[in-house]
Coordinates of C-alpha atoms in Angstrom, one line a residue:
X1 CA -81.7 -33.3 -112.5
X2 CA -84.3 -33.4 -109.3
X3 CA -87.9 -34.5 -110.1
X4 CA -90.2 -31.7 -109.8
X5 CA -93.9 -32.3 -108.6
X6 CA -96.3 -29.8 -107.4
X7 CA -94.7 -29.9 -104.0
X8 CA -91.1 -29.8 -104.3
X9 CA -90.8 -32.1 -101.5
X10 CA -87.2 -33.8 -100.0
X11 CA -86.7 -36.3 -98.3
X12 CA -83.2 -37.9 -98.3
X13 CA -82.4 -41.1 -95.9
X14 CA -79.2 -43.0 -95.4
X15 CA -79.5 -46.6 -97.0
X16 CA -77.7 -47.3 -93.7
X17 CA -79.2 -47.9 -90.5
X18 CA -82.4 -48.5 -92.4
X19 CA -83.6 -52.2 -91.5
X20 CA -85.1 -53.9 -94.4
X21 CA -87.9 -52.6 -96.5
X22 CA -88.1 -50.2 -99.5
X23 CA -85.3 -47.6 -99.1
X24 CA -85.5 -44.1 -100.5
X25 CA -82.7 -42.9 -102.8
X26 CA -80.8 -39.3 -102.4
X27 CA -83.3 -38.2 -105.5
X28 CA -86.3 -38.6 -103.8
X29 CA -86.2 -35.2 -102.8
X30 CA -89.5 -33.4 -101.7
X31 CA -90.7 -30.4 -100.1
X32 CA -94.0 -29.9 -98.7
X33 CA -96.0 -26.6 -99.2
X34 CA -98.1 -26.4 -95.9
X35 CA -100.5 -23.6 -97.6
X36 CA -101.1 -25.5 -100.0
X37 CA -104.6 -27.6 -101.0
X38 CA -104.3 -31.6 -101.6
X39 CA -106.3 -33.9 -103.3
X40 CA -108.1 -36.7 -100.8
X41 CA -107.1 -39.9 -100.3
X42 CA -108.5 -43.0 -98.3
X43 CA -106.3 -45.9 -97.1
X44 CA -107.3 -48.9 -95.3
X45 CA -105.0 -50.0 -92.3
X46 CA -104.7 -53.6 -93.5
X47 CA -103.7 -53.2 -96.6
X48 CA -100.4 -51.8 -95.8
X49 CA -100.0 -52.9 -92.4
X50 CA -100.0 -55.7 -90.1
X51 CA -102.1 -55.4 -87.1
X52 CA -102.3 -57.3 -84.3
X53 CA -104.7 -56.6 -81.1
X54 CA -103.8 -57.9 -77.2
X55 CA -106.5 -57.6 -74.7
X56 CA -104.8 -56.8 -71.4
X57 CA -105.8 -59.5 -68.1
X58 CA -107.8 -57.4 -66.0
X59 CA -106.9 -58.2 -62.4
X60 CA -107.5 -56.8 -59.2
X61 CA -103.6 -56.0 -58.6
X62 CA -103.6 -55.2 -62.5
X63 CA -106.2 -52.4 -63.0
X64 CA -104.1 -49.9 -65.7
X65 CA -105.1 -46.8 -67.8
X66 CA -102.8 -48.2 -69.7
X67 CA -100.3 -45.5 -71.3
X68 CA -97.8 -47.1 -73.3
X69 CA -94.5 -46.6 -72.4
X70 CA -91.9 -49.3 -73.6
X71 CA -92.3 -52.3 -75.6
X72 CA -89.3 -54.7 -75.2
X73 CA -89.1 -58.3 -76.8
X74 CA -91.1 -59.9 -74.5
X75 CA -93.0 -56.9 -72.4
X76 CA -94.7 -54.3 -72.6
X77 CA -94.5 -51.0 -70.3
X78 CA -97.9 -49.2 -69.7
X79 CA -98.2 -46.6 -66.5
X80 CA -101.6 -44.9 -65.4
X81 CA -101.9 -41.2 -66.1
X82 CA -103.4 -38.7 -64.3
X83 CA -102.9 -35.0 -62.8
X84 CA -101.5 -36.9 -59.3
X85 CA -99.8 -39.7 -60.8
X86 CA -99.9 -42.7 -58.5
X87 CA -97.2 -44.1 -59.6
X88 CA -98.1 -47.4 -61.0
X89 CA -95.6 -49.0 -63.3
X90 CA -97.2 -52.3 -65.6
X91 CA -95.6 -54.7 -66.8
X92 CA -97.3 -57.5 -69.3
X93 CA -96.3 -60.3 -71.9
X94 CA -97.0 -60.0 -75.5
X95 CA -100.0 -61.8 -74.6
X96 CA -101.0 -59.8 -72.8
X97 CA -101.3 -61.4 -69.1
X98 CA -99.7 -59.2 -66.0
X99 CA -96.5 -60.0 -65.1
X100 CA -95.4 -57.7 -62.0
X101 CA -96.5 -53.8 -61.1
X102 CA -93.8 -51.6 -59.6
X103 CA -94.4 -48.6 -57.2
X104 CA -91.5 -46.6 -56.2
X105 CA -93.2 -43.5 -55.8
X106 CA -92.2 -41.2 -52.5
X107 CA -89.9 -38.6 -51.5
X108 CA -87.2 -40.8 -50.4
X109 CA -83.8 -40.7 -52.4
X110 CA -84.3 -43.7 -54.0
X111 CA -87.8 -42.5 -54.8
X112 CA -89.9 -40.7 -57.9
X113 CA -92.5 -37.6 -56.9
X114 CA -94.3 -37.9 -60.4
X115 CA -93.8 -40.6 -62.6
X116 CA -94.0 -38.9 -66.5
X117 CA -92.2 -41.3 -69.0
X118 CA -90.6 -44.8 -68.4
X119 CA -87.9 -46.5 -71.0
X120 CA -87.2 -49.4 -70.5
X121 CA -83.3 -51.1 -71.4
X122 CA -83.6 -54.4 -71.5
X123 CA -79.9 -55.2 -72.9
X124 CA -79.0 -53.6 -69.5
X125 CA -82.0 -55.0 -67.3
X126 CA -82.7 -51.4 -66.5
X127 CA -86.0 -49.0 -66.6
X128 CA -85.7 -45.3 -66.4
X129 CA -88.5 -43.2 -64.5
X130 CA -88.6 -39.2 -65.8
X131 CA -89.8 -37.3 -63.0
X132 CA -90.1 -33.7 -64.6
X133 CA -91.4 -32.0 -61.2
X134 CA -88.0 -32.6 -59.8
X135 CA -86.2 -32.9 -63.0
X136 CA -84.7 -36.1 -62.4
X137 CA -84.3 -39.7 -64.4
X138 CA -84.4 -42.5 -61.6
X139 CA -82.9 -45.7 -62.5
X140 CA -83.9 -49.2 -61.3
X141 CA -83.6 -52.7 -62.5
X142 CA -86.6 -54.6 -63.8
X143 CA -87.7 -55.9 -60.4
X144 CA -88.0 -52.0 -58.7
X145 CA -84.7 -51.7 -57.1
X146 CA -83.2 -48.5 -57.0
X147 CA -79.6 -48.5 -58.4
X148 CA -78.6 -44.6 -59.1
X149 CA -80.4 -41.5 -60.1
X150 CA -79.2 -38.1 -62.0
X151 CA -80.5 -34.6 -62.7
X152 CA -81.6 -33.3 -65.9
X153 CA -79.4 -30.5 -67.7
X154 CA -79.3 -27.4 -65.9
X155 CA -82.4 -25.5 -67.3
X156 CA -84.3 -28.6 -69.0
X157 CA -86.3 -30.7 -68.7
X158 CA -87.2 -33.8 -70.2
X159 CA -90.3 -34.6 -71.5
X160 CA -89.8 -37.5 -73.4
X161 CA -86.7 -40.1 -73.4
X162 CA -86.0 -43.3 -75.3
X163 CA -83.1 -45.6 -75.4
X164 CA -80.5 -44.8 -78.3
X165 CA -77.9 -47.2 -77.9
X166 CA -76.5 -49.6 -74.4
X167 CA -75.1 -46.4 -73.4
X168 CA -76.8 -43.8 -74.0
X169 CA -80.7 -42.3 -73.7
X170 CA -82.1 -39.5 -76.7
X171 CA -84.2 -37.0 -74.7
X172 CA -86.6 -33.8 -76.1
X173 CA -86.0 -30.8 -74.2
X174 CA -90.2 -30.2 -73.1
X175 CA -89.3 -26.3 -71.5
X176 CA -87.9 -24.6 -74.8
X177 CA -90.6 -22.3 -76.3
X178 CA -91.5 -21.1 -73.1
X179 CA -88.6 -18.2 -72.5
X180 CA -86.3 -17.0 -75.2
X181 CA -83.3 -18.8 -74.4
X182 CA -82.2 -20.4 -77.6
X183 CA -80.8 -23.7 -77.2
X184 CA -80.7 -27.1 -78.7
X185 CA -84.0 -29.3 -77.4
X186 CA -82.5 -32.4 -78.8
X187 CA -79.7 -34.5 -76.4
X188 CA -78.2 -37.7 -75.7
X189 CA -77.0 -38.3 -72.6
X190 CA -75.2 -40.8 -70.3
X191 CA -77.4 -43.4 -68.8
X192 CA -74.6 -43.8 -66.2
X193 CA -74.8 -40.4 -65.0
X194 CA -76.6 -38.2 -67.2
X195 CA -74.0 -36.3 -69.0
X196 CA -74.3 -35.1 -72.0
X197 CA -72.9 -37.2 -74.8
X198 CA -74.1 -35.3 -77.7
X199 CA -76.5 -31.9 -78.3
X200 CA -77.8 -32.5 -81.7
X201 CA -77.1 -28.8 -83.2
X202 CA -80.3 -28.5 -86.4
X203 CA -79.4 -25.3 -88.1
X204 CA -82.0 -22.6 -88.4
X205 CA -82.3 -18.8 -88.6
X206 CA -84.1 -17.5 -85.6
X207 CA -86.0 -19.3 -83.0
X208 CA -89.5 -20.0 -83.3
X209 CA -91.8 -21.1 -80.9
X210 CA -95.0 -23.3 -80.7
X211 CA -96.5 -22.0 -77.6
X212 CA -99.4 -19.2 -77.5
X213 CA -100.0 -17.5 -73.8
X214 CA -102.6 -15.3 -72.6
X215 CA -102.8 -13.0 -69.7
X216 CA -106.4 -13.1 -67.8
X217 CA -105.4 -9.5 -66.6
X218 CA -108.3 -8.9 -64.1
X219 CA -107.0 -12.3 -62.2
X220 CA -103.0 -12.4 -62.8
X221 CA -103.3 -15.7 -64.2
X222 CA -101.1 -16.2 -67.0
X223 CA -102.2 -19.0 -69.4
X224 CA -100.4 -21.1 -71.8
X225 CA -101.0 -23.6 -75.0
X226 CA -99.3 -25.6 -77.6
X227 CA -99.8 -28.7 -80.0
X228 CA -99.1 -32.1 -78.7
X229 CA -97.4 -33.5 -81.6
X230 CA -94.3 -35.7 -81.2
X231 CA -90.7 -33.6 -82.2
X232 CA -88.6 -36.6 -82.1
X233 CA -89.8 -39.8 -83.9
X234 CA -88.4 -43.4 -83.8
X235 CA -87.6 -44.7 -87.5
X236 CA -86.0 -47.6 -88.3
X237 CA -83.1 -47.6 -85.6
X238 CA -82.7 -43.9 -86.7
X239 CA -84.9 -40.7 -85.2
X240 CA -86.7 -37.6 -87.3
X241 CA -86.0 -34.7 -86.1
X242 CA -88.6 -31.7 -86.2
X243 CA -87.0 -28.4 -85.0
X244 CA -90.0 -25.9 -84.9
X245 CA -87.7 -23.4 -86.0
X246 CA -86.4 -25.0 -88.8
X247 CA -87.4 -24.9 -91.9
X248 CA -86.2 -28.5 -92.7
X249 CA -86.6 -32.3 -90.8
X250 CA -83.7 -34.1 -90.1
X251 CA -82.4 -37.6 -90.0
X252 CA -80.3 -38.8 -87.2
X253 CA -78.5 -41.7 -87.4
X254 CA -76.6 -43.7 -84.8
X255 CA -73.2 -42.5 -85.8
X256 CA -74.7 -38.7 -84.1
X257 CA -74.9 -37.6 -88.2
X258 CA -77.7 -35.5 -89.3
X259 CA -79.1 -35.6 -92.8
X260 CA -82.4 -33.8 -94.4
X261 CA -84.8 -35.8 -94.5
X262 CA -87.9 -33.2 -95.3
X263 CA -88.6 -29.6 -96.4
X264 CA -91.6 -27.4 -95.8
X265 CA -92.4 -24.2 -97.8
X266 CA -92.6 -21.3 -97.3
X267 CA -90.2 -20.6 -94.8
X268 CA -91.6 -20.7 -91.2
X269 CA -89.4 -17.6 -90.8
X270 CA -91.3 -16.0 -93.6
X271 CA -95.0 -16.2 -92.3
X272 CA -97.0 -14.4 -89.9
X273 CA -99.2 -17.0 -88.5
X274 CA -96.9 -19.6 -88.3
X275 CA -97.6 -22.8 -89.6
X276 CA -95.6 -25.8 -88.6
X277 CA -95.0 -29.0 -90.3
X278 CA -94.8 -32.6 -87.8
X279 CA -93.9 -36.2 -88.6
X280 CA -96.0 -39.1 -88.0
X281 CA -95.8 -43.0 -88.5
X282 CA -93.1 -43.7 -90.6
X283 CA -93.5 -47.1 -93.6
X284 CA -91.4 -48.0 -96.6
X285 CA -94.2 -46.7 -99.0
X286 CA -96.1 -43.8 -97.1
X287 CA -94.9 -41.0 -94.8
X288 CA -97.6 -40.0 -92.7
X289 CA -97.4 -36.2 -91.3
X290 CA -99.7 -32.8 -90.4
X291 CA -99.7 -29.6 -90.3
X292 CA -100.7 -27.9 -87.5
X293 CA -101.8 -23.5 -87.6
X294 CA -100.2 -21.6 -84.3
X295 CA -104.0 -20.1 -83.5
X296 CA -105.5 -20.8 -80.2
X297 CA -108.7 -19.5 -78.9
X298 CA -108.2 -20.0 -74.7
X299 CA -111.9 -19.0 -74.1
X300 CA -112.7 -21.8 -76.3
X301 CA -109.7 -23.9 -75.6
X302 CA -109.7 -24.5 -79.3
X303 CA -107.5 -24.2 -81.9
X304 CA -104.2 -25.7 -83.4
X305 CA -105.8 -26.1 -86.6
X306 CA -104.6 -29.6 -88.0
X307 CA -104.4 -31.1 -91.6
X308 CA -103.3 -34.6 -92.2
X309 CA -101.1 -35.2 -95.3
X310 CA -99.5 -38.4 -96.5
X311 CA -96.6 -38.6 -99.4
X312 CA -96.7 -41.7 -101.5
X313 CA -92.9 -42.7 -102.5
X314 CA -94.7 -44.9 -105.2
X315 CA -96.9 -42.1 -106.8
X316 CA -94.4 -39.2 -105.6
X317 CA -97.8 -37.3 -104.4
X318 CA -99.1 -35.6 -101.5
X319 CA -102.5 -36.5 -100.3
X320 CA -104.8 -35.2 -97.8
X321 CA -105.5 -38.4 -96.2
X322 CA -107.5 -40.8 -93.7
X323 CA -106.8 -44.0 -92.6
X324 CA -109.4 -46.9 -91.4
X325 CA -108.9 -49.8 -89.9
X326 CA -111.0 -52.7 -91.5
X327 CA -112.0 -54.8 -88.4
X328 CA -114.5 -52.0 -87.6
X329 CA -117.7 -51.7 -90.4
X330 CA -118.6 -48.1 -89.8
X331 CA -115.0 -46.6 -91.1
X332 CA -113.5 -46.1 -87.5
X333 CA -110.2 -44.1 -88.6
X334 CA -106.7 -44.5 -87.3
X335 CA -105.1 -41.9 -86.4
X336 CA -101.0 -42.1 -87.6
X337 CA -99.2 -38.6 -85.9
X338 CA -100.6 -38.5 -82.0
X339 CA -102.5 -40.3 -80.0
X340 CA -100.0 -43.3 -81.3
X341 CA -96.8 -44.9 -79.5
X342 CA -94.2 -44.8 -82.3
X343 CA -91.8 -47.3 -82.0
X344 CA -88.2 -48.4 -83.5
X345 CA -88.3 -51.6 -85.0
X346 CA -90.9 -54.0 -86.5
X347 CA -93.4 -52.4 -84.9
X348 CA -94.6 -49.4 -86.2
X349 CA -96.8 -48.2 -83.6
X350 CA -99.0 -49.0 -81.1
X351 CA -102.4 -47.7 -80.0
X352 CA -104.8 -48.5 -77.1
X353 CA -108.2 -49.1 -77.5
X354 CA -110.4 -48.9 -74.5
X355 CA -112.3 -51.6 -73.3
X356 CA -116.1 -49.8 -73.2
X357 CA -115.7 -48.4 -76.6
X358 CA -114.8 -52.0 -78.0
X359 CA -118.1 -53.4 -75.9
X360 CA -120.3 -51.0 -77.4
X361 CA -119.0 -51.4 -81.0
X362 CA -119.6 -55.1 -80.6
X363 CA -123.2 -54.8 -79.1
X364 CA -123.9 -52.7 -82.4
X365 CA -122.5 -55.0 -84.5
X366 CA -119.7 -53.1 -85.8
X367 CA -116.7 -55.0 -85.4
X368 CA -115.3 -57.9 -87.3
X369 CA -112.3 -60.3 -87.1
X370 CA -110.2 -61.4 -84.4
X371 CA -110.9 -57.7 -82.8
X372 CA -114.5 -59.1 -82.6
X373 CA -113.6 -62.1 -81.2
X374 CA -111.8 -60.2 -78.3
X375 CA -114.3 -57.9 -78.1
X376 CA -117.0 -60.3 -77.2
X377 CA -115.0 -61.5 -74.1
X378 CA -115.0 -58.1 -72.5
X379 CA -116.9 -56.1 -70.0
X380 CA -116.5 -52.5 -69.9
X381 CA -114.3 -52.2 -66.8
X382 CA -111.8 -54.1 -68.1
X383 CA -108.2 -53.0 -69.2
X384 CA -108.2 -51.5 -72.4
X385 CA -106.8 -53.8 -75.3
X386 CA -103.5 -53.2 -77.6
X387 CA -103.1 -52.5 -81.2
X388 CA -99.8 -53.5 -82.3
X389 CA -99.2 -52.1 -86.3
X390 CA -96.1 -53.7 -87.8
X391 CA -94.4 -53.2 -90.6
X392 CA -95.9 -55.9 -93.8
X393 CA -93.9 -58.9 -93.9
X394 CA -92.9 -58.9 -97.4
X395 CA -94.2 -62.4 -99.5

């Protein structure tokens, strides 16, 4: 017989594929009512994490907005970000000092318009540039030489892509929700020419979508909106899968299998003002998540309603949660579903912290630990600093 808690929550993972750790059985089966109220629970970072920080070298040829992109086993990836992309590609050492910056921005052949997302393939010494304007993936080696390029599918386009295995990337289809074409927004393609190996299929009755528009009528401008949570999440060497439309997440596994891995109720079919359910960081004890409410006001450019909810495997409960980190003394919380890089093996997830809000933390005293210790070598021009989270090393 199933466990029954005030949640009927379920959450099935294959033992395989799941790297060390605490792993959940086929009876830990939950489903999460996203109507419902939960009681409040407080966490510190530390205690169920390890964290590490890495101040970036500031250097004329190595100024960086730093936008995490790829972590590899001795780099890490960070690009700037802004509305005209300049194309800046970063590459640093895991302590942090700049190792080469690559620039193949243009409108040659061999050349990016926009630079959204980088992977980076180190087993195949390659990095893969994602430039959405022109839906294409441009592929060069790890020194900035072009070696080939390929389109997106016809009619997608990819907003985010991550290595799945030496052949093949896993991409999220960024344009579904937008039109009513129903099709499937997650694929793995080719990284030799951008075929489609597999279109993950996630069953579900009719589509649903998380974007809002609005018409301004008196100017003809059309407006749009939608939440800016993650739909495919790194777990383990496996991905979650969060269909909007589908009233359960899903596992995916290397082998191209799909299992559930979470329910929500009611039935997103089911409700008027829609309420969808996202994954967030991932550990062997907690499963970090949020709910997010499909109202948006656009002369407010407010809304998307969000409540963070955590389910303890150990006390088979659902919390409303928040998270702190310990190194700073006013209860600076974490966040653990955006604004977070979520990443696929030891480390959990990584988070930048910018260099002006760390000086002004430490001028008032607030800091503590090796993050204070960094923080008192700064000025507030300089590149932000890294927070790497990793999963605890058992004793």
């Amino acid at each position: 017989m199933k466990k029954t808690i005030t949640i009927s929550a379920i959450i099935l993972l294959a033992t395989a594929g799941c790297a060390g750790g605490s792993k959940p059985s086929a009876d830990d089966f939950i489903t999460v009512d996203v109507t419902a109220s939960y009681p409040k629970k407080e966490l510190i970072l530390q205690d169920f994490m390890d964290v590490e920080y890495i101040p970036l070298e500031t250097k004329d040829e190595f100024i960086t907005m730093a936008y995490i992109q790829s972590i590899g086993k001795d780099v890490i990836v960070v690009r700037n970000r802004n509305r005209s992309s300049d194309g800046d590609i970063f590459f640093f050492d895991k302590n942090g000092k700049g190792l080469k910056k690559i620039n193949r921005k243009g409108q040659g052949g061999e050349e990016y318009t926009f630079l959204l997302w980088v992977a980076l393939d180190e087993d195949n010494g390659e990095l893969f540039v994602d430039d959405h304007y022109i839906r294409k993936l441009f592929v060069y080696d790890l020194d900035g030489n072009f070696k080939r390029n390929f389109g997106h599918k016809e009619g997608v386009y990819y907003d985010k892509i991550y290595n799945f295995d030496r052949e093949n990337l896993i991409c999220h289809d960024g344009n579904r929700g937008f039109g009513n074409e129903e099709r499937n927004i997650f694929l793995i393609i080719s990284k030799q020419d951008g075929s489609v190996t597999k279109e993950i299929q996630i069953p579900y009755e009719e589509q649903q979508s998380t974007v809002l528009k609005s018409i301004d009528e008196a100017q003809g401008i059309g407006y749009s909106a939608r939440p800016d949570n993650n739909e495919l999440i790194p777990y383990r060497g496996n991905w979650i899968l969060a269909e909007p439309s589908s009233d359960t997440l899903y596992l995916l596994q290397p082998d191209y299998s799909i299992i559930p891995f979470m329910a929500r109720t009611p039935s997103i079919q089911s409700m008027d003002t829609k309420v969808f359910l996202f994954p967030g960081v991932l550990t062997d004890r907690y499963y970090f998540m949020q709910t997010v409410k499909k109202e948006y006001d656009f002369a407010t450019d407010r809304g998307f309603q969000k409540t963070n909810l955590i389910y303890d495997r150990q006390e088979e409960t659902i919390f409303e949660y928040v998270v702190y980190n310990d190194d700073f003394s006013d209860k600076r919380p974490v966040n653990m579903v955006d604004e977070v890089y979520m990443m696929n093996n030891e480390i959990v997830f990584i988070k930048k912290m910018e260099a002006h809000d760390l000086v002004e933390a430490y001028e008032k005293g607030e800091l503590k630990g090796r993050l204070k210790e960094i923080a008192a070598t700064l000025d507030e021009e300089d590149n932000p600093v890294i927070m790497l989270v990793k999963h605890r090393k058992q004793q």
